[in-house]
mmCIF file of C-alpha atoms in Angstrom:
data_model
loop_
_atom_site.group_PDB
_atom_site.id
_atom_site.type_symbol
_atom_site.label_atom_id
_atom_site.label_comp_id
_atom_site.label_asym_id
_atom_site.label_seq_id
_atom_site.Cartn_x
_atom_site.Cartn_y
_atom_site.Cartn_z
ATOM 1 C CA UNK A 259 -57.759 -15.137 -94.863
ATOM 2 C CA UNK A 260 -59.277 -11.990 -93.683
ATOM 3 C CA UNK A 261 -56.309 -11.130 -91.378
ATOM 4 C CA UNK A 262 -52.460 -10.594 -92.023
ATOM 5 C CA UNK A 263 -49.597 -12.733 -91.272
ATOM 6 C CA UNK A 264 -48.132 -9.833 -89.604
ATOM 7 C CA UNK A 265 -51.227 -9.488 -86.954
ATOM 8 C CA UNK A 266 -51.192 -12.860 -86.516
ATOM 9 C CA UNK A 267 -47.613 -12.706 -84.768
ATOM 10 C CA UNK A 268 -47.982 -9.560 -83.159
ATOM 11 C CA UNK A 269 -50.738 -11.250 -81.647
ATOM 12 C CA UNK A 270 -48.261 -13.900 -80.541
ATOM 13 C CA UNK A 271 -46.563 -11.364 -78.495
ATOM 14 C CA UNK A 272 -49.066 -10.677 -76.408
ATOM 15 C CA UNK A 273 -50.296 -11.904 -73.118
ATOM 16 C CA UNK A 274 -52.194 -15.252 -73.337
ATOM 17 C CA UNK A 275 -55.156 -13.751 -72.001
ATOM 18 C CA UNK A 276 -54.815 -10.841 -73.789
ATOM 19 C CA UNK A 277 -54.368 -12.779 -76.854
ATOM 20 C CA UNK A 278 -57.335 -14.791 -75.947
ATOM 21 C CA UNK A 279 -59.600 -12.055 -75.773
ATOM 22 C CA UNK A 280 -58.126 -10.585 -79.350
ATOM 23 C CA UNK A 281 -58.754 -13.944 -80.642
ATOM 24 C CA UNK A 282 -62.316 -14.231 -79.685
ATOM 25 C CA UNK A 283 -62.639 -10.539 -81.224
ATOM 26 C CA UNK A 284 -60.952 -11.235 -84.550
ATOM 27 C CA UNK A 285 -63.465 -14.610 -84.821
ATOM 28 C CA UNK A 286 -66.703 -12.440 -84.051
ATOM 29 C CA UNK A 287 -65.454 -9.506 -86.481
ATOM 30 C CA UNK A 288 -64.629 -12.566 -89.552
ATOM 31 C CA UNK A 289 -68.194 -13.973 -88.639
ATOM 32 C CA UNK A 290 -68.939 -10.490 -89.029
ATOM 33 C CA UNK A 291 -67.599 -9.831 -92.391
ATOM 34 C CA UNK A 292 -68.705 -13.240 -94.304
ATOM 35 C CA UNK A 293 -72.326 -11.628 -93.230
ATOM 36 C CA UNK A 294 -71.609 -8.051 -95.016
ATOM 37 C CA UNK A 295 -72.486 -7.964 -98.842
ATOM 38 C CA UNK A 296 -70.813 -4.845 -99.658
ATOM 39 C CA UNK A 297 -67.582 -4.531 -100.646
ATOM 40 C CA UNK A 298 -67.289 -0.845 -99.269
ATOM 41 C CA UNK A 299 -67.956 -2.077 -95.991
ATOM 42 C CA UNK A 300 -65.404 -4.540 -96.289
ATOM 43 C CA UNK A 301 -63.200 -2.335 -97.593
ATOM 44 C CA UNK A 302 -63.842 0.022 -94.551
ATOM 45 C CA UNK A 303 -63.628 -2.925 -92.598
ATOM 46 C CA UNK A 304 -60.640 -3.964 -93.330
ATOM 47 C CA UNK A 305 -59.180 -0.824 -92.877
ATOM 48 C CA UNK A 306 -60.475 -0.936 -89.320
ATOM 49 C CA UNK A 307 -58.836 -4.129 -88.615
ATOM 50 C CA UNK A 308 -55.181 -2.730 -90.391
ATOM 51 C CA UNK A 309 -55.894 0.320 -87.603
ATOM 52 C CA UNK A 310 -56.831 -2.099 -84.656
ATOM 53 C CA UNK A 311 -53.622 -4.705 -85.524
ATOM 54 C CA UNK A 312 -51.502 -1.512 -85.099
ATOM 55 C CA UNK A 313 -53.198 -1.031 -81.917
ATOM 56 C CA UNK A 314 -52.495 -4.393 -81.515
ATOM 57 C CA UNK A 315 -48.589 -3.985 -82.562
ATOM 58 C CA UNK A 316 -48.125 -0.905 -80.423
ATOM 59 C CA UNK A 317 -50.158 -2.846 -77.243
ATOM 60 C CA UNK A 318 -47.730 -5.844 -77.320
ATOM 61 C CA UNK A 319 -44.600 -2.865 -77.570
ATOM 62 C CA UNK A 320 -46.115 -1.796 -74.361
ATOM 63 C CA UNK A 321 -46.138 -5.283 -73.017
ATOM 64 C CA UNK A 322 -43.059 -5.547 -73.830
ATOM 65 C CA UNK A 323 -41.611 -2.429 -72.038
ATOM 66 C CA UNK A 324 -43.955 -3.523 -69.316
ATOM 67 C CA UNK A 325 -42.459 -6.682 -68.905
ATOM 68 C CA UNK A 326 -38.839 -5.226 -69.203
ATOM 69 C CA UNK A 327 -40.035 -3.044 -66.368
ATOM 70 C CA UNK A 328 -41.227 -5.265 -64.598
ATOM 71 C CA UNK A 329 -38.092 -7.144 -65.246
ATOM 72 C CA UNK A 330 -35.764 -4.182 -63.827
ATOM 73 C CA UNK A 331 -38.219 -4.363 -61.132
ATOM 74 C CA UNK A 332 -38.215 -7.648 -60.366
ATOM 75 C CA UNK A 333 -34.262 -7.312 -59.735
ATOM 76 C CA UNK A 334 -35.257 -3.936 -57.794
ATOM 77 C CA UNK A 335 -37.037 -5.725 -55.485
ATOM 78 C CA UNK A 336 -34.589 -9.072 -55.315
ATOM 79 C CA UNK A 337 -31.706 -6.131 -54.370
ATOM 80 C CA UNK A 338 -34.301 -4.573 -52.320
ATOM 81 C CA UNK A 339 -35.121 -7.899 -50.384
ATOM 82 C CA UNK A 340 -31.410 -8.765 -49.896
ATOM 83 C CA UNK A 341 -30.851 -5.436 -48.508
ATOM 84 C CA UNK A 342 -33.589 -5.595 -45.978
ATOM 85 C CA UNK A 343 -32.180 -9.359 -45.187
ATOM 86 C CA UNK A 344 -28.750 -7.953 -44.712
ATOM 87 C CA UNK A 345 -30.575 -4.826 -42.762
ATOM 88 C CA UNK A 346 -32.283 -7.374 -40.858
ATOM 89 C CA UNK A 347 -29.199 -9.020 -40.054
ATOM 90 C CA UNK A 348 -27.685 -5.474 -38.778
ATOM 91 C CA UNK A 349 -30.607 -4.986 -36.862
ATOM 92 C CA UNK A 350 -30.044 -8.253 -34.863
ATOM 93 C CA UNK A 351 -26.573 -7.279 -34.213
ATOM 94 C CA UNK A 352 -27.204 -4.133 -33.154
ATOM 95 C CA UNK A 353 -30.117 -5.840 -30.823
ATOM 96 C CA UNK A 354 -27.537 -8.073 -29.202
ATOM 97 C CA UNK A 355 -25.241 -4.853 -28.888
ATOM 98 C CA UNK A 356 -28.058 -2.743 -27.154
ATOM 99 C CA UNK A 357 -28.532 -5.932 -24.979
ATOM 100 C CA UNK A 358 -24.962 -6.260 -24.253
ATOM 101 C CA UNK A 359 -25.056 -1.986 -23.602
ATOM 102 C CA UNK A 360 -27.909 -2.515 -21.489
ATOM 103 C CA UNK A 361 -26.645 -5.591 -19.533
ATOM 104 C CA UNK A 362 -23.117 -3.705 -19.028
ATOM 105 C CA UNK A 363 -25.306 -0.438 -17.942
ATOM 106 C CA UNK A 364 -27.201 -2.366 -15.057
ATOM 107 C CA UNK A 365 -23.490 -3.143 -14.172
ATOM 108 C CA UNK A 366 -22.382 0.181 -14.243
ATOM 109 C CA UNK A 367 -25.656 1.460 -12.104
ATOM 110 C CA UNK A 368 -24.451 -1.766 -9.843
ATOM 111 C CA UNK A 369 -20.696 0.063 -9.817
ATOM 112 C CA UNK A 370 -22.278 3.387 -9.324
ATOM 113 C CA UNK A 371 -24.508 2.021 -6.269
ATOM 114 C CA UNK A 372 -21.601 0.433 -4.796
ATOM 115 C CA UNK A 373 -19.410 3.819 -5.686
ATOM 116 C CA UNK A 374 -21.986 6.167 -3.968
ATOM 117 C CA UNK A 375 -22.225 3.897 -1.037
ATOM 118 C CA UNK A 376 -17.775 4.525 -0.415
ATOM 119 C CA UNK A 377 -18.249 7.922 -1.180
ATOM 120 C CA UNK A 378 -20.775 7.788 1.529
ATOM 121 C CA UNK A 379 -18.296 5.750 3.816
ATOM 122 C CA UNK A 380 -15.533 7.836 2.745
ATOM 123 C CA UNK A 381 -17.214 11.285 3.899
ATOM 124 C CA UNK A 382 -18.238 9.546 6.504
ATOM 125 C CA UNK A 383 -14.193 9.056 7.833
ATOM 126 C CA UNK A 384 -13.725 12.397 6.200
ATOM 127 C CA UNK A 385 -15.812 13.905 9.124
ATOM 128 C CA UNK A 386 -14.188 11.883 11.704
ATOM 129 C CA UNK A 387 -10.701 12.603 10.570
ATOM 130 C CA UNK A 388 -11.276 16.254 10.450
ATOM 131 C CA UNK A 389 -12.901 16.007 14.223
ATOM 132 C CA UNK A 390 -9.450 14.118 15.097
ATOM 133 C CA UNK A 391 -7.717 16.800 13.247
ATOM 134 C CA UNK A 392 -9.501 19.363 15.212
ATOM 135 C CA UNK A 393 -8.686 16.902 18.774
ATOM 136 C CA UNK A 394 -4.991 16.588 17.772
ATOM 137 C CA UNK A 395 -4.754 19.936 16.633
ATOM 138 C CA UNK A 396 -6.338 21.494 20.462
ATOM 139 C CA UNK A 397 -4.231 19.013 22.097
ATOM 140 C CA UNK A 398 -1.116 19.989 20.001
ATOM 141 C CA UNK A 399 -1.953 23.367 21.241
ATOM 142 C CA UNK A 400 -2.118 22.140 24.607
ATOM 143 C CA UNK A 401 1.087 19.976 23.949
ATOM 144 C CA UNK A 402 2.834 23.941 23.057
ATOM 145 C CA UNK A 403 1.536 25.337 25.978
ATOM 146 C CA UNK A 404 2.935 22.565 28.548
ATOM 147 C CA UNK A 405 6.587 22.865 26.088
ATOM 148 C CA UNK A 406 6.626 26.888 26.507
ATOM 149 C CA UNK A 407 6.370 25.706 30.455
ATOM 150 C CA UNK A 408 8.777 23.212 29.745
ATOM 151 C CA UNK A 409 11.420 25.549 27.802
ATOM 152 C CA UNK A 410 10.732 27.968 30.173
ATOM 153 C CA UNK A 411 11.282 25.627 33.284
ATOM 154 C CA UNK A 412 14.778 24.354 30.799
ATOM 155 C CA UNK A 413 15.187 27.867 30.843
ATOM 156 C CA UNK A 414 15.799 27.816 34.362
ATOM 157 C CA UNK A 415 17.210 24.405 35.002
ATOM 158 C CA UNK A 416 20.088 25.502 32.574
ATOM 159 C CA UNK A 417 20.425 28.499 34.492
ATOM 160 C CA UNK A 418 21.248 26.551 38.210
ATOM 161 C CA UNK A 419 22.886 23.898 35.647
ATOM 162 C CA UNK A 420 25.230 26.949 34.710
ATOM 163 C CA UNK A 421 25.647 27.784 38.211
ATOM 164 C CA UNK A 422 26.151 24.179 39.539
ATOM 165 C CA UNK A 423 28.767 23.757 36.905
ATOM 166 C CA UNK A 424 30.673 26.341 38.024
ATOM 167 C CA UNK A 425 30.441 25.759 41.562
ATOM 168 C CA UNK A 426 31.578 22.312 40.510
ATOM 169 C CA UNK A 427 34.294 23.659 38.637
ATOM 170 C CA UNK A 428 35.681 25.445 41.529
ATOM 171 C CA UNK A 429 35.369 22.134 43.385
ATOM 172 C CA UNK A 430 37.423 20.652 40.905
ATOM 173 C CA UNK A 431 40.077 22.573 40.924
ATOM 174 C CA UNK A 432 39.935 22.158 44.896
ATOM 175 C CA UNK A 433 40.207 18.109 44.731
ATOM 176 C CA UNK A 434 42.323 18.478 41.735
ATOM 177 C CA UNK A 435 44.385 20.844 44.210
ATOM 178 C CA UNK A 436 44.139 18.914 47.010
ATOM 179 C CA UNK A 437 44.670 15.838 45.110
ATOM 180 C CA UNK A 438 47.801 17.273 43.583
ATOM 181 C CA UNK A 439 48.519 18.239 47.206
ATOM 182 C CA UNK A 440 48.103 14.588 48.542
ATOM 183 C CA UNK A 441 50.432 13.551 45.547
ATOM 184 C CA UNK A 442 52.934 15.444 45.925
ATOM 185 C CA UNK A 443 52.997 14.632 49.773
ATOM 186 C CA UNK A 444 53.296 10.998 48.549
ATOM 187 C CA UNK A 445 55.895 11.609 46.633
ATOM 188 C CA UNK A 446 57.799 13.642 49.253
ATOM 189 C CA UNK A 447 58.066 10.559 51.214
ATOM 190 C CA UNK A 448 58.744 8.198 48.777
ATOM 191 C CA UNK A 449 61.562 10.376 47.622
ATOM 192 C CA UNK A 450 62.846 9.630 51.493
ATOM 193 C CA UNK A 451 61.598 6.308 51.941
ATOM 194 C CA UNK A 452 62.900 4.640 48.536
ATOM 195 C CA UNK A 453 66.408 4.543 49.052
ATOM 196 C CA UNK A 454 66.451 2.044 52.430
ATOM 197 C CA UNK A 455 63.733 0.229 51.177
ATOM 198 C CA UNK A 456 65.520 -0.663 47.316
ATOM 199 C CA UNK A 457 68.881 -1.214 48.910
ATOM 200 C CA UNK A 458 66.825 -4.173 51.291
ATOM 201 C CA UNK A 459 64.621 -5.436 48.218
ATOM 202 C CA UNK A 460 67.412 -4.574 45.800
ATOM 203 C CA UNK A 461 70.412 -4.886 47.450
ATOM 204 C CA UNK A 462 71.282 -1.236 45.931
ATOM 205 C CA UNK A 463 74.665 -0.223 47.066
ATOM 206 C CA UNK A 464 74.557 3.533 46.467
ATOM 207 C CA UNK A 465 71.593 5.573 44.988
ATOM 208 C CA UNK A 466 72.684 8.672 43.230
ATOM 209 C CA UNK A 467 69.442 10.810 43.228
ATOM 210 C CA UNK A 468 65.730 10.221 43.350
ATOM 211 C CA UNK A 469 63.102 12.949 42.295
ATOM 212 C CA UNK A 470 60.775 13.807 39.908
ATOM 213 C CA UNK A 471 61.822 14.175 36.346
ATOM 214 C CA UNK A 472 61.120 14.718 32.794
ATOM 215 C CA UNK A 473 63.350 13.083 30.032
ATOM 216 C CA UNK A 474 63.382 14.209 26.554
ATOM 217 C CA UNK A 475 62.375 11.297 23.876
ATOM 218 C CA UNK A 476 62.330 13.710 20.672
ATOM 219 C CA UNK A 477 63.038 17.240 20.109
ATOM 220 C CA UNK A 478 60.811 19.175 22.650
ATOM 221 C CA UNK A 479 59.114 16.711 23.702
ATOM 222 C CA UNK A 480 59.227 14.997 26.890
ATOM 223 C CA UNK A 481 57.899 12.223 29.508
ATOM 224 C CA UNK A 482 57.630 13.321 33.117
ATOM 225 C CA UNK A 483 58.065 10.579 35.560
ATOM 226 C CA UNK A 484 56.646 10.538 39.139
ATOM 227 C CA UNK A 485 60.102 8.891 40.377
ATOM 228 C CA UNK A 486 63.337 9.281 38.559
ATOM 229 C CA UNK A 487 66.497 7.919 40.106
ATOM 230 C CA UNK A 488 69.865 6.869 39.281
ATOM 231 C CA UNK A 489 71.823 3.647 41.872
ATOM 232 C CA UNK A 490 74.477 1.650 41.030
ATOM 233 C CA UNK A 491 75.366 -2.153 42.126
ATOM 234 C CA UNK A 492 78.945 -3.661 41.660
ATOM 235 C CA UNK A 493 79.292 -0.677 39.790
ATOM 236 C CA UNK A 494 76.823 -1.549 37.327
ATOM 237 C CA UNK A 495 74.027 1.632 36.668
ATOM 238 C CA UNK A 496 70.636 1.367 37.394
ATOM 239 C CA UNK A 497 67.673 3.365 37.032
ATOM 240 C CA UNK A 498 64.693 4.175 39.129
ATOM 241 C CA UNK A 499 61.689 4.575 37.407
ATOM 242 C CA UNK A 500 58.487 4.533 39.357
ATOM 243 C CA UNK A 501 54.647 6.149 39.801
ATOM 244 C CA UNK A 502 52.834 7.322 42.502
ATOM 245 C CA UNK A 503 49.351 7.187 42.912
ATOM 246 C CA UNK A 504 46.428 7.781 45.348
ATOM 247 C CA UNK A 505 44.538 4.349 44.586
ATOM 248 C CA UNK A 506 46.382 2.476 42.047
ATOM 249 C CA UNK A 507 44.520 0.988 39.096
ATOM 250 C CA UNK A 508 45.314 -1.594 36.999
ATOM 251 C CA UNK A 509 44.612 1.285 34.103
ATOM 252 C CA UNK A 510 47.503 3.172 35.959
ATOM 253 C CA UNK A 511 50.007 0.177 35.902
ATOM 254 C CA UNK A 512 49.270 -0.526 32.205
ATOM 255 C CA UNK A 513 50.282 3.698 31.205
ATOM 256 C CA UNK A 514 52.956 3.550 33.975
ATOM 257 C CA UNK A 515 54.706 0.652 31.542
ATOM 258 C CA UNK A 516 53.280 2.358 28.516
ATOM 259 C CA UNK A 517 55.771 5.397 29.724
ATOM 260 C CA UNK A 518 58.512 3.416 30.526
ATOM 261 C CA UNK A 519 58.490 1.531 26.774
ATOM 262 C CA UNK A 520 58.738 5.466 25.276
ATOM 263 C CA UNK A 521 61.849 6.409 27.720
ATOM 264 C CA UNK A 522 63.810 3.211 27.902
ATOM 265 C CA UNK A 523 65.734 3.598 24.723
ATOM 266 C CA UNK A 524 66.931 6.455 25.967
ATOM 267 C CA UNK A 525 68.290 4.938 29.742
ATOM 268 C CA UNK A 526 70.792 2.377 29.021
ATOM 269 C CA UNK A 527 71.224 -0.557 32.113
ATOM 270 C CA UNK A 528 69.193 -2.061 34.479
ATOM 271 C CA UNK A 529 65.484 -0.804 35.251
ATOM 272 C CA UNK A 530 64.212 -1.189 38.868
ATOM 273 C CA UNK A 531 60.403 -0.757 38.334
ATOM 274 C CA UNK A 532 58.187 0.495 41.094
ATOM 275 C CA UNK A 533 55.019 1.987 42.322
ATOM 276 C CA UNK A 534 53.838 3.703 45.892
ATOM 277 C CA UNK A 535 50.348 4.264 46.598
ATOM 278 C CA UNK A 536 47.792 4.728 49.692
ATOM 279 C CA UNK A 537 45.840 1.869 48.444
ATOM 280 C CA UNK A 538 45.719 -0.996 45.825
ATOM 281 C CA UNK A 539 43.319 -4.018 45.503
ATOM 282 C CA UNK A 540 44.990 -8.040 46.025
ATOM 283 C CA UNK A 541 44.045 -8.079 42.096
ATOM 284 C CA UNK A 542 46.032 -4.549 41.658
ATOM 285 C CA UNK A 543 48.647 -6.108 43.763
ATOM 286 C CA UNK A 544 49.207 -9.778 42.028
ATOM 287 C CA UNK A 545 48.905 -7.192 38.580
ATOM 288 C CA UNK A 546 51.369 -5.272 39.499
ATOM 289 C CA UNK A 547 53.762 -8.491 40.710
ATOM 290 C CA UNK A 548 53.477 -10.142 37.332
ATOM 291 C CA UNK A 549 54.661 -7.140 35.474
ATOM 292 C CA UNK A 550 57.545 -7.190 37.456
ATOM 293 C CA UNK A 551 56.471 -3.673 39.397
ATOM 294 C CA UNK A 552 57.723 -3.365 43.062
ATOM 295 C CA UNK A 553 54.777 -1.858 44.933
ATOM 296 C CA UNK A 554 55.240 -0.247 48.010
ATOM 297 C CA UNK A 555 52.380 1.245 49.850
ATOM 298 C CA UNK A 556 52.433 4.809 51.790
ATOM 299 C CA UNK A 557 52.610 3.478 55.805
ATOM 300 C CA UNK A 558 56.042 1.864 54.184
ATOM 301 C CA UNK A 559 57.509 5.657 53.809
ATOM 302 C CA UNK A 560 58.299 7.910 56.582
ATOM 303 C CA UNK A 561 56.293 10.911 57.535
#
């Protein structure tokens, strides 16, 4: 055989096209050589096939490489393709995001439109507050104009108030004089009128003394009664204790009894209660009964 083992499996290595064409080359250069006569040539020959089967070796190394490269390539672009999917996949969120971004921006232009249109509204009332202001605030100052007139016009009023009070003062003390005056008149003539009119409604032998009186109920302290008296009866004590007033109240008999409940411990026997007055109501009158209170009215006494 005109060719080695050895080029026969490099050639093995090679691409089957590649080895194809190799093939048809080795066939034309053996056709080639059973046609040369000299042994030089085939010599020389045969050296040129030894140099093209290491072209031949060192081609299918390269193949080899290639293919190795290609290899590494191959998973290059596999890693490259499954990135792309998974950027692919990122992309498609990040669409829906944009879409949701967008969608929730058209609501917030909606919420902005609807925001401008209160601000509106609101500085809208703003500018009718601060007109209402500015009407409250002129009518407040007419409101402290009319209260200056006012005070001063108080100003006054407390002035005749001052001097009403003390004209009414002194009038007071007139009435209160004059009604102390009337009073004491009252009592005057009950003081002389009493003592025949308890020995016919009492059957009071003897009356001691009738006047007015104070009687001490604690240390310094004392009650002073209108009428204070002293009778006796089958010679039995009994006292006199009475009140005179003007127009008698039913408020009057209630302190009249009042007084007598602080001095009775303190006037041992009987108690003839009565009262003598210028005027008193039926109602005063039946009071006055059921509390056990003789009343005798003024036209009763002598002048």
């Amino acid at each position: 055989m005109l060719f080695s083992v050895e080029l026969i499996e490099e050639l093995e290595n090679l691409d089957p096209q590649v080895r194809s064409a190799f093939l048809k080359i080795l066939k034309l250069i053996e056709k080639a050589i059973g046609e040369v006569v000299k042994r030089e040539d085939f010599l020389e020959l045969k050296r040129e096939v030894e140099r093209l089967a290491k072209a031949v070796a060192e081609l299918a190394e390269a193949q080899k490489r290639t293919e190795q490269r290609l290899t590494r390539l191959e998973t290059v672009v596999a890693e490259l393709a499954e990135a792309q999917k998974r950027t692919e996949q990122r992309l498609t969120r990040l669409e829906t995001v944009v879409a949701e971004l967008a969608e929730a921006q058209k609501r917030t232009e909606q919420r902005l439109t609807r925001l401008e249109t209160v601000v509106a509204e609101l500085a809208e009332a703003q500018k009718r507050t601060e007109e209402r202001l500015n009407e409250l605030a002129e009518a407040q100052k007419r409101t402290e104009e009319r209260l200056n007139e006012l005070a001063e016009a108080q100003k006054r009023t407390e002035e005749e108030l001052r001097q009403l009070i003390g004209e009414h003062r002194k009038t007071r003390e007139q009435l209160g004089g004059l009604s102390h005056a009337i009073g004491y008149v009252l009592e005057d003539r009950a003081y002389k009128g009493l003592p025949a009119l308890l020995k016919r409604d009492f059957a009071v032998e003897s009356i001691e003394f009738i006047r007015r009186d104070y009687i001490e109920i604690s240390p310094n302290r004392y009650e002073e009664i209108n009428i204070f008296g002293k009778a006796k009866t089958n010679d039995k004590e009994q006292w006199i204790l009475g009140e005179c007033k003007a127009q008698l109240k039913k408020t009057d008999i209630d302190s009249f009894l009042s007084k007598v409940r602080r001095v009775e411990p303190y006037l041992k026997g009987e108690k003839i209660l009565v009262t003598v007055t210028y005027q008193a109501s039926p109602p005063v009158r039946k009071y006055a009964e059921e509390k056990g209170i003789k009343l005798y009215l003024s036209y009763e006494m002598p002048l």
